[in-house]
CSV table of C-alpha atoms and ligand atoms in Angstrom, one decimal:
chain,number,residue,atom,x,y,z
E,1165,UNK,CA,-4.8,-11.8,38.6
E,1166,UNK,CA,-6.5,-9.6,36.1
E,1167,UNK,CA,-4.4,-6.7,34.6
E,1168,UNK,CA,-5.7,-3.8,32.6
E,1169,UNK,CA,-3.1,-2.6,30.0
E,1170,UNK,CA,-3.2,0.9,28.5
E,1171,UNK,CA,-0.9,2.0,25.6
E,1172,UNK,CA,-0.9,5.7,24.5
E,1173,UNK,CA,2.8,6.3,23.6
E,1174,UNK,CA,2.2,7.5,20.0
E,1175,UNK,CA,-0.7,7.3,17.6
E,1176,UNK,CA,-2.5,4.2,18.8
E,1177,UNK,CA,-4.8,4.0,21.8
E,1178,UNK,CA,-4.6,0.3,22.9
E,1179,UNK,CA,-6.4,-1.2,25.9
E,1180,UNK,CA,-6.4,-4.9,26.9
E,1181,UNK,CA,-7.2,-7.3,29.7
E,1182,UNK,CA,-4.7,-10.0,30.5
E,1183,UNK,CA,-5.4,-12.7,33.1
E,1184,UNK,CA,-2.4,-14.5,34.6
E,1185,UNK,CA,-4.2,-17.9,34.4
E,1186,UNK,CA,-6.6,-17.4,31.6
E,1187,UNK,CA,-4.4,-15.4,29.2
E,1188,UNK,CA,-5.4,-12.5,27.0
E,1189,UNK,CA,-9.1,-11.9,27.6
E,1190,UNK,CA,-9.6,-9.0,25.3
E,1191,UNK,CA,-7.8,-6.2,23.4
E,1192,UNK,CA,-9.1,-3.2,21.6
E,1193,UNK,CA,-7.3,-0.6,19.6
E,1194,UNK,CA,-8.0,2.8,18.1
E,1195,UNK,CA,-5.6,4.0,15.4
E,1196,UNK,CA,-5.2,7.7,14.7
E,1197,UNK,CA,-3.7,7.1,11.3
E,1198,UNK,CA,-6.5,8.7,9.4
E,1199,UNK,CA,-6.4,11.8,11.6
E,1200,UNK,CA,-2.6,12.3,11.1
E,1201,UNK,CA,-2.5,11.4,7.5
E,1202,UNK,CA,-3.8,14.8,6.5
E,1203,UNK,CA,-0.6,16.2,8.0
E,1204,UNK,CA,1.8,13.6,6.6
E,1205,UNK,CA,2.9,12.5,10.1
E,1206,UNK,CA,2.0,12.3,13.8
E,1207,UNK,CA,1.0,15.7,15.3
E,1208,UNK,CA,1.7,15.3,19.0
E,1209,UNK,CA,-1.0,17.7,20.3
E,1210,UNK,CA,-3.7,16.0,18.2
E,1211,UNK,CA,-2.5,12.6,19.3
E,1212,UNK,CA,-2.8,13.6,23.0
E,1213,UNK,CA,-6.3,15.0,22.5
E,1214,UNK,CA,-7.5,11.9,20.6
E,1215,UNK,CA,-6.1,9.6,23.3
E,1216,UNK,CA,-8.2,11.5,25.9
E,1217,UNK,CA,-11.3,11.0,23.8
E,1218,UNK,CA,-10.7,7.3,23.2
E,1219,UNK,CA,-9.2,5.8,26.3
E,1220,UNK,CA,-12.2,5.5,28.6
E,1221,UNK,CA,-14.6,4.2,25.9
E,1222,UNK,CA,-11.9,1.6,25.0
E,1223,UNK,CA,-11.5,0.6,28.6
E,1224,UNK,CA,-15.3,0.0,28.8
E,1225,UNK,CA,-15.2,-1.9,25.5
E,1226,UNK,CA,-12.3,-4.1,26.7
E,1227,UNK,CA,-14.1,-4.9,29.9
E,1228,UNK,CA,-17.4,-5.7,28.1
E,1229,UNK,CA,-15.6,-7.9,25.5
E,1230,UNK,CA,-14.1,-9.9,28.4
E,1231,UNK,CA,-17.3,-10.0,30.4
E,1232,UNK,CA,-15.5,-8.3,33.4
E,1233,UNK,CA,-16.1,-5.2,35.5
E,1234,UNK,CA,-13.8,-2.6,36.8
E,1235,UNK,CA,-14.1,-4.2,40.3
E,1236,UNK,CA,-12.6,-7.4,38.9
E,1237,UNK,CA,-9.3,-5.8,38.1
E,1238,UNK,CA,-6.2,-6.6,40.2
E,1239,UNK,CA,-3.7,-4.1,38.7
E,1240,UNK,CA,-3.3,-1.5,36.0
E,1241,UNK,CA,-0.4,-1.3,33.7
E,1242,UNK,CA,0.3,1.7,31.4
E,1243,UNK,CA,3.1,2.7,29.0
E,1244,UNK,CA,5.3,5.1,31.0
E,1245,UNK,CA,7.7,5.7,28.1
E,1246,UNK,CA,9.5,6.2,25.8
E,1247,UNK,CA,7.1,8.1,23.5
E,1248,UNK,CA,5.4,11.4,23.0
E,1249,UNK,CA,5.2,13.1,26.4
E,1250,UNK,CA,1.7,14.5,26.1
E,1251,UNK,CA,0.3,11.2,24.7
E,1252,UNK,CA,2.1,9.2,27.5
E,1253,UNK,CA,0.6,11.5,30.1
E,1254,UNK,CA,-3.0,10.6,29.0
E,1255,UNK,CA,-2.4,6.9,29.7
E,1256,UNK,CA,-0.5,7.6,32.9
E,1257,UNK,CA,-3.2,9.9,34.3
E,1258,UNK,CA,-6.0,7.5,33.5
E,1259,UNK,CA,-4.0,4.6,35.0
E,1260,UNK,CA,-3.2,6.6,38.1
E,1261,UNK,CA,-6.8,7.8,38.6
E,1262,UNK,CA,-8.2,4.3,38.2
E,1263,UNK,CA,-5.6,2.9,40.5
E,1264,UNK,CA,-6.5,5.5,43.1
E,1265,UNK,CA,-10.2,5.0,42.7
E,1266,UNK,CA,-10.0,1.2,42.8
E,1267,UNK,CA,-7.2,1.0,45.3
E,1268,UNK,CA,-5.0,-1.0,42.9
E,1269,UNK,CA,-1.3,-1.2,42.1
E,1270,UNK,CA,-0.3,0.9,39.0
E,1271,UNK,CA,2.7,-0.3,37.0
E,1272,UNK,CA,4.5,2.0,34.5
E,1273,UNK,CA,5.8,-0.3,31.7
E,1274,UNK,CA,8.6,0.3,29.3
E,1275,UNK,CA,7.1,0.4,25.8
E,1276,UNK,CA,10.0,-1.6,24.3
E,1277,UNK,CA,9.7,-4.2,27.0
E,1278,UNK,CA,6.1,-4.6,25.9
E,1279,UNK,CA,7.3,-5.1,22.3
E,1280,UNK,CA,10.1,-7.5,23.4
E,1281,UNK,CA,7.7,-9.7,25.4
E,1282,UNK,CA,4.8,-9.6,22.8
E,1283,UNK,CA,6.0,-12.8,21.0
E,1284,UNK,CA,5.3,-14.7,24.2
E,1285,UNK,CA,1.6,-14.0,23.6
E,1286,UNK,CA,1.7,-16.1,20.4
E,1287,UNK,CA,1.5,-19.9,20.1
E,1288,UNK,CA,4.1,-21.4,19.7
E,1289,UNK,CA,6.0,-19.0,21.9
E,1290,UNK,CA,9.8,-18.7,22.4
E,1291,UNK,CA,11.4,-19.5,25.7
E,1292,UNK,CA,14.1,-17.5,27.5
E,1293,UNK,CA,16.9,-16.9,26.5
E,1294,UNK,CA,16.4,-15.5,23.0
E,1295,UNK,CA,17.7,-12.7,20.7
E,1296,UNK,CA,15.1,-10.0,19.9
E,1297,UNK,CA,15.2,-7.8,16.9
E,1298,UNK,CA,13.2,-4.7,17.8
E,1299,UNK,CA,12.3,-2.8,14.7
E,1300,UNK,CA,9.8,0.0,15.2
E,1301,UNK,CA,9.3,3.6,14.0
E,1302,UNK,CA,11.5,4.9,16.8
E,1303,UNK,CA,13.9,2.0,17.5
E,1304,UNK,CA,16.1,-0.5,15.8
E,1305,UNK,CA,17.9,-2.7,18.4
E,1306,UNK,CA,19.2,-6.2,18.8
E,1307,UNK,CA,18.7,-7.4,22.4
E,1308,UNK,CA,19.7,-10.5,24.2
E,1309,UNK,CA,16.7,-11.4,26.4
E,1310,UNK,CA,17.7,-13.7,29.3
E,1311,UNK,CA,14.5,-13.3,31.2
E,1312,UNK,CA,12.0,-10.7,32.4
E,1313,UNK,CA,14.0,-7.5,33.0
E,1314,UNK,CA,17.3,-9.2,31.9
E,1315,UNK,CA,18.1,-7.4,28.7
E,1316,UNK,CA,21.5,-6.9,27.1
E,1317,UNK,CA,21.8,-4.4,24.3
E,1318,UNK,CA,23.8,-6.1,21.5
E,1319,UNK,CA,23.6,-3.3,18.9
E,1320,UNK,CA,21.3,-0.5,17.7
E,1321,UNK,CA,21.0,2.1,15.0
E,1322,UNK,CA,23.4,5.0,15.0
E,1323,UNK,CA,20.9,7.3,13.2
E,1324,UNK,CA,17.4,6.6,11.8
E,1325,UNK,CA,15.3,3.6,13.0
E,1326,UNK,CA,14.3,1.1,10.3
E,1327,UNK,CA,10.6,2.1,10.4
E,1328,UNK,CA,11.6,5.8,10.3
E,1329,UNK,CA,13.7,5.2,7.2
E,1330,UNK,CA,10.7,3.3,5.6
E,1331,UNK,CA,8.4,6.2,6.4
E,1332,UNK,CA,10.9,8.9,5.2
E,1333,UNK,CA,11.6,7.1,1.9
E,1334,UNK,CA,7.9,6.5,1.4
E,1335,UNK,CA,7.4,10.3,1.8
E,1336,UNK,CA,10.1,11.0,-0.8
E,1337,UNK,CA,8.2,8.6,-3.1
E,1338,UNK,CA,5.0,10.5,-2.6
E,1339,UNK,CA,3.3,7.7,-0.7
E,1340,UNK,CA,0.6,8.5,1.9
E,1341,UNK,CA,1.3,8.3,5.6
E,1342,UNK,CA,2.0,5.9,7.2
E,1343,UNK,CA,4.5,5.2,4.6
E,1344,UNK,CA,6.1,1.9,5.8
E,1345,UNK,CA,3.3,-0.5,4.9
E,1346,UNK,CA,2.6,1.5,1.7
E,1347,UNK,CA,6.2,1.3,0.6
E,1348,UNK,CA,6.3,-2.3,1.3
E,1349,UNK,CA,3.2,-3.0,-0.7
E,1350,UNK,CA,4.7,-1.0,-3.6
E,1351,UNK,CA,7.9,-2.9,-3.4
E,1352,UNK,CA,6.1,-6.3,-3.3
E,1353,UNK,CA,4.1,-5.3,-6.4
E,1354,UNK,CA,7.3,-4.6,-8.3
E,1355,UNK,CA,9.3,-7.6,-7.1
E,1356,UNK,CA,9.5,-10.1,-9.8
E,1357,UNK,CA,12.0,-12.4,-8.2
E,1358,UNK,CA,13.5,-13.8,-11.4
E,1359,UNK,CA,14.1,-10.3,-12.8
E,1360,UNK,CA,17.4,-8.5,-12.5
E,1361,UNK,CA,17.1,-5.4,-10.4
E,1362,UNK,CA,17.2,-1.9,-12.0
E,1363,UNK,CA,18.7,-0.3,-8.8
E,1364,UNK,CA,20.8,-1.7,-6.0
E,1365,UNK,CA,21.2,0.4,-2.9
E,1366,UNK,CA,24.1,0.0,-0.4
E,1367,UNK,CA,23.8,-2.4,2.6
E,1368,UNK,CA,24.9,0.1,5.3
E,1369,UNK,CA,27.2,-1.4,8.0
E,1370,UNK,CA,26.4,-4.9,7.0
E,1371,UNK,CA,30.1,-5.8,7.4
E,1372,UNK,CA,31.0,-3.3,10.1
E,1373,UNK,CA,31.9,-6.2,12.5
E,1374,UNK,CA,29.5,-5.0,15.2
E,1375,UNK,CA,25.7,-5.3,15.6
E,1376,UNK,CA,24.9,-1.7,14.9
E,1377,UNK,CA,22.8,-0.3,12.1
E,1378,UNK,CA,22.6,2.9,10.0
E,1379,UNK,CA,19.7,3.8,7.8
E,1380,UNK,CA,19.9,7.5,7.1
E,1381,UNK,CA,22.3,7.1,4.1
E,1382,UNK,CA,19.6,5.0,2.3
E,1383,UNK,CA,17.3,7.9,2.5
E,1384,UNK,CA,19.9,10.1,0.7
E,1385,UNK,CA,20.6,7.3,-1.8
E,1386,UNK,CA,16.9,7.0,-2.6
E,1387,UNK,CA,16.6,10.8,-3.0
E,1388,UNK,CA,19.6,10.8,-5.4
E,1389,UNK,CA,17.8,8.1,-7.5
E,1390,UNK,CA,14.6,10.1,-7.5
E,1391,UNK,CA,16.4,13.3,-8.6
E,1392,UNK,CA,18.2,11.3,-11.4
E,1393,UNK,CA,15.2,9.4,-12.7
E,1394,UNK,CA,12.1,11.3,-11.7
E,1395,UNK,CA,9.1,9.7,-10.0
E,1396,UNK,CA,7.4,7.7,-12.7
E,1397,UNK,CA,5.3,4.7,-11.5
E,1398,UNK,CA,8.0,2.3,-12.6
E,1399,UNK,CA,10.8,4.2,-11.0
E,1400,UNK,CA,8.9,4.6,-7.7
E,1401,UNK,CA,8.4,0.8,-7.7
E,1402,UNK,CA,12.0,0.1,-8.5
E,1403,UNK,CA,13.3,2.4,-5.8
E,1404,UNK,CA,10.9,1.0,-3.2
E,1405,UNK,CA,12.1,-2.5,-4.1
E,1406,UNK,CA,15.8,-1.6,-3.9
E,1407,UNK,CA,15.2,0.2,-0.6
E,1408,UNK,CA,13.3,-2.7,1.0
E,1409,UNK,CA,15.8,-5.3,-0.2
E,1410,UNK,CA,18.7,-3.3,1.3
E,1411,UNK,CA,16.9,-2.9,4.7
E,1412,UNK,CA,15.8,-6.5,4.8
E,1413,UNK,CA,19.3,-7.8,3.9
E,1414,UNK,CA,20.9,-5.7,6.6
E,1415,UNK,CA,18.3,-6.6,9.3
E,1416,UNK,CA,18.7,-10.3,8.4
E,1417,UNK,CA,22.5,-10.3,8.3
E,1418,UNK,CA,22.8,-8.6,11.7
E,1419,UNK,CA,20.2,-10.8,13.3
E,1420,UNK,CA,22.0,-13.9,12.2
E,1421,UNK,CA,25.3,-12.4,13.4
E,1422,UNK,CA,23.6,-11.7,16.8
E,1423,UNK,CA,22.5,-15.4,17.1
E,1424,UNK,CA,26.0,-16.5,16.2
E,1425,UNK,CA,27.6,-14.1,18.7
E,1426,UNK,CA,25.4,-15.1,21.6
E,1427,UNK,CA,25.2,-18.8,20.7
E,1428,UNK,CA,21.4,-18.6,21.0
E,1429,UNK,CA,19.1,-20.3,18.6
E,1430,UNK,CA,15.8,-18.4,19.0
E,1431,UNK,CA,15.2,-15.1,17.3
E,1432,UNK,CA,12.2,-13.0,18.1
E,1433,UNK,CA,11.1,-10.1,15.9
E,1434,UNK,CA,9.1,-7.3,17.5
E,1435,UNK,CA,7.9,-3.8,16.5
E,1436,UNK,CA,6.0,-2.5,13.5
E,1437,UNK,CA,8.6,-3.3,10.8
E,1438,UNK,CA,8.2,-6.9,12.0
E,1439,UNK,CA,5.0,-6.9,9.9
E,1440,UNK,CA,7.1,-6.6,6.7
E,1441,UNK,CA,6.5,-9.6,4.5
E,1442,UNK,CA,9.9,-9.6,2.9
E,1443,UNK,CA,11.6,-9.4,6.3
E,1444,UNK,CA,9.6,-12.3,7.6
E,1445,UNK,CA,10.4,-14.4,4.5
E,1446,UNK,CA,14.1,-13.6,4.6
E,1447,UNK,CA,14.5,-14.3,8.3
E,1448,UNK,CA,12.5,-17.5,8.1
E,1449,UNK,CA,14.6,-18.7,5.2
E,1450,UNK,CA,18.0,-17.8,6.8
E,1451,UNK,CA,17.3,-19.1,10.3
E,1452,UNK,CA,16.1,-22.4,8.8
E,1453,UNK,CA,19.4,-22.7,6.9
E,1454,UNK,CA,21.3,-22.2,10.1
E,1455,UNK,CA,19.2,-24.4,12.3
E,1456,UNK,CA,17.8,-21.5,14.3
E,1457,UNK,CA,14.2,-20.7,14.9
E,1458,UNK,CA,12.4,-17.4,14.3
E,1459,UNK,CA,9.2,-16.2,16.1
E,1460,UNK,CA,7.0,-13.4,14.9
E,1461,UNK,CA,4.2,-12.0,17.1
E,1462,UNK,CA,0.8,-12.1,15.4
E,1463,UNK,CA,0.5,-9.1,13.1
E,1464,UNK,CA,-1.9,-7.3,15.5
E,1465,UNK,CA,0.8,-7.5,18.2
E,1466,UNK,CA,3.7,-6.3,16.0
E,1467,UNK,CA,2.5,-2.7,16.0
E,1468,UNK,CA,1.6,-0.8,19.1
E,1469,UNK,CA,-1.2,-2.4,21.2
E,1470,UNK,CA,-2.5,-2.6,24.7
E,1471,UNK,CA,-2.1,-6.4,25.0
E,1472,UNK,CA,1.7,-6.2,25.2
E,1473,UNK,CA,1.4,-3.7,28.0
E,1474,UNK,CA,-1.1,-5.7,30.0
E,1475,UNK,CA,1.0,-8.8,29.5
E,1476,UNK,CA,4.3,-7.1,30.6
E,1477,UNK,CA,2.4,-5.7,33.6
E,1478,UNK,CA,1.1,-9.2,34.5
E,1479,UNK,CA,4.7,-10.7,34.3
E,1480,UNK,CA,6.1,-7.9,36.4
E,1481,UNK,CA,3.4,-8.2,38.9
E,1482,UNK,CA,4.1,-11.9,39.3
E,1483,UNK,CA,7.9,-11.4,39.5
E,1484,UNK,CA,9.9,-10.4,42.5
E,1485,UNK,CA,10.2,-6.9,41.1
E,1486,UNK,CA,6.5,-6.4,41.7
E,1487,UNK,CA,5.9,-2.8,42.9
E,1488,UNK,CA,3.8,-1.9,45.8
E,1489,UNK,CA,0.6,-0.1,45.4
E,1490,UNK,CA,1.3,3.6,45.1
E,1491,UNK,CA,-0.7,6.4,43.7
E,1492,UNK,CA,1.9,8.8,42.6
E,1493,UNK,CA,2.5,7.0,39.3
E,1494,UNK,CA,1.7,10.1,37.4
E,1495,UNK,CA,5.1,10.3,35.7
E,1496,UNK,CA,6.2,9.5,32.2
E,1497,UNK,CA,9.5,9.2,30.5
E,1498,UNK,CA,9.6,10.6,26.9
E,1499,UNK,CA,13.1,9.1,26.6
E,1500,UNK,CA,13.9,6.0,28.5
E,1501,UNK,CA,16.7,3.5,28.1
E,1502,UNK,CA,15.5,-0.1,28.5
E,1503,UNK,CA,18.8,-1.6,29.7
E,1504,UNK,CA,19.0,1.1,32.4
E,1505,UNK,CA,15.4,0.6,33.4
E,1506,UNK,CA,16.0,-3.2,33.7
E,1507,UNK,CA,19.1,-2.6,35.9
E,1508,UNK,CA,17.0,-0.7,38.4
E,1509,UNK,CA,13.7,-2.6,38.4
E,1510,UNK,CA,12.0,-0.2,40.8
E,1511,UNK,CA,12.3,2.4,38.1
E,1512,UNK,CA,10.2,0.2,35.9
E,1513,UNK,CA,7.6,-0.1,38.6
E,1514,UNK,CA,5.2,2.4,40.0
E,1515,UNK,CA,7.5,4.5,42.2
E,1516,UNK,CA,8.5,7.6,40.4
E,1517,UNK,CA,10.1,10.1,42.8
E,1518,UNK,CA,8.2,12.9,41.4
E,1519,UNK,CA,5.1,13.6,39.3
E,1520,UNK,CA,5.4,14.9,35.7
E,1521,UNK,CA,7.6,14.2,32.8
E,1522,UNK,CA,11.1,12.8,33.3
E,1523,UNK,CA,13.1,13.4,30.2
E,1524,UNK,CA,16.3,11.7,31.3
E,1525,UNK,CA,17.2,8.9,28.9
K,2473,LIG,O1,6.0,-0.5,16.7
K,2473,LIG,P1,5.3,0.5,15.9
K,2473,LIG,O2,3.8,0.3,15.7
K,2473,LIG,O3,5.4,1.9,16.6
K,2473,LIG,C1,6.5,2.4,17.2
K,2473,LIG,O4,7.3,3.0,16.4
K,2473,LIG,O5,6.7,2.2,18.4
K,2473,LIG,O6,6.1,0.7,14.5
K,2473,LIG,C2,5.6,1.6,13.5
K,2473,LIG,C3,6.6,1.5,12.4
K,2473,LIG,C4,6.3,2.6,11.4
K,2473,LIG,O7,7.6,3.3,11.0
K,2473,LIG,C5,5.8,1.9,10.2
K,2473,LIG,O8,6.1,2.5,8.9
K,2473,LIG,C6,6.5,0.5,10.3
K,2473,LIG,O9,6.5,0.3,11.7
K,2473,LIG,N1,5.8,-0.5,9.6
K,2473,LIG,C7,6.4,-1.2,8.5
K,2473,LIG,C8,5.4,-2.1,8.1
K,2473,LIG,N2,4.3,-2.0,8.9
K,2473,LIG,C9,4.6,-1.1,9.8
K,2473,LIG,N3,7.5,-1.0,7.9
K,2473,LIG,C10,7.8,-1.8,6.8
K,2473,LIG,N4,6.9,-2.7,6.4
K,2473,LIG,C11,5.7,-2.9,6.9
K,2473,LIG,N5,4.9,-3.8,6.5
K,2474,LIG,ZN1,6.0,0.6,19.4
């Protein structure tokens, strides 16, 4: 079965073709980063308009790269939520229109399920069950993943997401959008591992006894340092380093605690912050020490992409939760709880009870 995947939840238009036997045939991406950087963050209305411009050319490009035609498709998967409502509606409407025109099933996929399953696209891939650390711009969660649609939330951030904190602190340091990767590069440039650190920031909730996170205090701590020391090149680097070390230590500590609590030995890291080099190094080192195994999706699958949506769609199509072809899939969910979606699988399929935006979380 050949599945077309369409991702338009935020500022990346991703399109991919996944074949249940042959694997990932093609995936193409258009990033809106340059467009939004002028404004220092994602402008939702501009994002929607750009998705409209990009999505059909990208569909043609993905088909050409795989040597397939629209008529070869067996299903269409799109990101139903969570994300920016207007941006989601672009993917949803294109998917619904293609499904209607080609008489194909249309599957609305949970964006975080896409991220959770994306490590399975890599080789070697983890096997169920595993613990997933989901660290993106909008989410920071630890999930126990027992199979497709079997997700147990172990802990999550009580305020900012890790990526959001990276982006906000980067902005305070005067770094260009998107700040996360820029802050990380700056921190790496100033990290001389033998050297004592000039600043140490708190490790929020590291010893809270649960698997929750909090990152908004780090933002304030960074701001206090900036006010006290100004933003010279050296100070910016020292703050970036202190911030990155604090976040990495907390994410590492909680991930190991989640493995211990569940008794599982595989850890999967997904979401944009999973691209962070220090986080990768720290998790690799610590899991090795404890005899566990850590899996990172290929960098291109860490951030938003169409491949994870096509792949999640293909798995859902093959599972007993497969939805029936319906053409009223023109519905998105700007806020959408993954555990709740998994408990009622039909809500993760293509049967919304009404068209439009469903803002229930
Ligand atoms: O998963 P993603 O592409 O989009 C969603 O939020 O769904 O994640 C984007 C987030 C942004 O906050 C970005 O700053 C962060 O991931 N990010 C990083 C790095 N690369 C991306 N954060 C820290 N270090 C990085 N190397
Ligand atoms: Zn994402």
